[in-house]
Amino acid sequence: METIVGLVIGILIAAVFSGVIIWLISKLNVGLSVNSFGWAMLAGLFIGTLTNLFNHMLPGMNEMITLVVHLLISALVILLAGKLFSGVNVKGFKGAVIAALAIAVVGFVLALLLAGIIGGAAAVVGG
């Protein structure tokens, strides 16, 4: 039971972070836009879940090929989100690829910032 609760909490936390990232990308007007933060949360949950599911099914490949395949999978899932959700708008395949790149970069930067904040706080507490 604890495992299921942990999984649900993890999914909800990931959805919030994904929603924030998608909302930020939407504000940059790079190929993906959402009508509200709620749509960003829903799109983040959908895009993150499907992308991770498909990416985990991939066999081991060359690192560069893997990066390109992950980017294409993300773009296709973003396109699908645009088709399925009325509050999510995608400007074609090119817009989906640009949005996928932007999501990856913003997610990476946020992860670095959070790691720095958490690492910095741990250093202060561990003193």
PDB file of C-alpha atoms in Angstrom, residues 2-75:
ATOM      1  CA  GLU A   2       2.838   2.387   0.832  1.00  0.00           C
ATOM      2  CA  THR A   3       4.338   1.735  -2.592  1.00  0.00           C
ATOM      3  CA  ILE A   4       1.111   2.747  -4.319  1.00  0.00           C
ATOM      4  CA  VAL A   5       0.809   5.912  -2.221  1.00  0.00           C
ATOM      5  CA  GLY A   6       4.445   6.769  -3.011  1.00  0.00           C
ATOM      6  CA  LEU A   7       3.817   6.166  -6.714  1.00  0.00           C
ATOM      7  CA  VAL A   8       0.737   8.405  -6.731  1.00  0.00           C
ATOM      8  CA  ILE A   9       2.596  11.160  -4.855  1.00  0.00           C
ATOM      9  CA  GLY A  10       5.515  10.860  -7.291  1.00  0.00           C
ATOM     10  CA  ILE A  11       3.175  11.101 -10.280  1.00  0.00           C
ATOM     11  CA  LEU A  12       1.460  14.175  -8.808  1.00  0.00           C
ATOM     12  CA  ILE A  13       4.776  15.899  -8.107  1.00  0.00           C
ATOM     13  CA  ALA A  14       5.974  15.102 -11.639  1.00  0.00           C
ATOM     14  CA  ALA A  15       2.684  16.434 -13.050  1.00  0.00           C
ATOM     15  CA  VAL A  16       3.113  19.732 -11.195  1.00  0.00           C
ATOM     16  CA  PHE A  17       6.699  20.162 -12.435  1.00  0.00           C
ATOM     17  CA  SER A  18       5.698  19.137 -15.966  1.00  0.00           C
ATOM     18  CA  GLY A  19       2.740  21.522 -15.850  1.00  0.00           C
ATOM     19  CA  VAL A  20       4.967  24.404 -14.768  1.00  0.00           C
ATOM     20  CA  ILE A  21       7.448  23.604 -17.552  1.00  0.00           C
ATOM     21  CA  ILE A  22       4.702  23.390 -20.192  1.00  0.00           C
ATOM     22  CA  TRP A  23       3.147  26.618 -18.921  1.00  0.00           C
ATOM     23  CA  LEU A  24       6.550  28.363 -19.144  1.00  0.00           C
ATOM     24  CA  ILE A  25       7.129  27.003 -22.662  1.00  0.00           C
ATOM     25  CA  SER A  26       3.652  28.199 -23.642  1.00  0.00           C
ATOM     26  CA  LYS A  27       4.589  31.723 -22.539  1.00  0.00           C
ATOM     27  CA  LEU A  28       7.685  31.602 -24.782  1.00  0.00           C
ATOM     28  CA  ASN A  29       5.461  31.014 -27.852  1.00  0.00           C
ATOM     29  CA  VAL A  30       7.771  28.424 -29.426  1.00  0.00           C
ATOM     30  CA  GLY A  31       5.230  26.065 -30.989  1.00  0.00           C
ATOM     31  CA  LEU A  32       3.147  24.913 -28.022  1.00  0.00           C
ATOM     32  CA  SER A  33       0.515  26.950 -26.246  1.00  0.00           C
ATOM     33  CA  VAL A  34      -2.044  26.168 -23.556  1.00  0.00           C
ATOM     34  CA  ASN A  35      -5.224  28.016 -22.667  1.00  0.00           C
ATOM     35  CA  SER A  36      -4.635  27.859 -18.890  1.00  0.00           C
ATOM     36  CA  PHE A  37      -2.432  26.441 -16.172  1.00  0.00           C
ATOM     37  CA  GLY A  38      -4.920  23.573 -15.755  1.00  0.00           C
ATOM     38  CA  TRP A  39      -4.406  22.566 -19.394  1.00  0.00           C
ATOM     39  CA  ALA A  40      -0.654  22.801 -18.839  1.00  0.00           C
ATOM     40  CA  MET A  41      -0.953  20.405 -15.883  1.00  0.00           C
ATOM     41  CA  LEU A  42      -3.040  17.952 -17.890  1.00  0.00           C
ATOM     42  CA  ALA A  43      -0.715  18.191 -20.894  1.00  0.00           C
ATOM     43  CA  GLY A  44       2.346  17.802 -18.655  1.00  0.00           C
ATOM     44  CA  LEU A  45       0.960  14.663 -17.069  1.00  0.00           C
ATOM     45  CA  PHE A  46      -0.028  13.216 -20.456  1.00  0.00           C
ATOM     46  CA  ILE A  47       3.184  14.146 -22.287  1.00  0.00           C
ATOM     47  CA  GLY A  48       5.464  13.109 -19.433  1.00  0.00           C
ATOM     48  CA  THR A  49       3.744   9.770 -18.861  1.00  0.00           C
ATOM     49  CA  LEU A  50       3.580   8.707 -22.509  1.00  0.00           C
ATOM     50  CA  THR A  51       7.054   9.950 -23.382  1.00  0.00           C
ATOM     51  CA  ASN A  52       8.634   8.115 -20.447  1.00  0.00           C
ATOM     52  CA  LEU A  53       6.662   4.960 -21.231  1.00  0.00           C
ATOM     53  CA  PHE A  54       7.773   4.913 -24.877  1.00  0.00           C
ATOM     54  CA  ASN A  55      11.368   5.864 -24.069  1.00  0.00           C
ATOM     55  CA  HIS A  56      11.703   3.003 -21.555  1.00  0.00           C
ATOM     56  CA  MET A  57      10.674   0.534 -24.261  1.00  0.00           C
ATOM     57  CA  LEU A  58      13.572   1.515 -26.514  1.00  0.00           C
ATOM     58  CA  PRO A  59      16.518  -0.827 -26.898  1.00  0.00           C
ATOM     59  CA  GLY A  60      20.025   0.397 -26.070  1.00  0.00           C
ATOM     60  CA  MET A  61      21.445   2.523 -28.883  1.00  0.00           C
ATOM     61  CA  ASN A  62      24.230   4.952 -29.633  1.00  0.00           C
ATOM     62  CA  GLU A  63      23.873   8.039 -27.389  1.00  0.00           C
ATOM     63  CA  MET A  64      23.324  10.468 -30.279  1.00  0.00           C
ATOM     64  CA  ILE A  65      20.719   8.222 -31.908  1.00  0.00           C
ATOM     65  CA  THR A  66      18.989   7.823 -28.556  1.00  0.00           C
ATOM     66  CA  LEU A  67      18.784  11.613 -28.115  1.00  0.00           C
ATOM     67  CA  VAL A  68      17.249  12.074 -31.568  1.00  0.00           C
ATOM     68  CA  VAL A  69      14.753   9.228 -31.042  1.00  0.00           C
ATOM     69  CA  HIS A  70      13.736  10.629 -27.619  1.00  0.00           C
ATOM     70  CA  LEU A  71      13.249  14.064 -29.174  1.00  0.00           C
ATOM     71  CA  LEU A  72      11.084  12.631 -31.973  1.00  0.00           C
ATOM     72  CA  ILE A  73       9.004  10.605 -29.516  1.00  0.00           C
ATOM     73  CA  SER A  74       8.483  13.719 -27.378  1.00  0.00           C
ATOM     74  CA  ALA A  75       7.456  15.735 -30.448  1.00  0.00           C
TER      75      ALA A  75
END
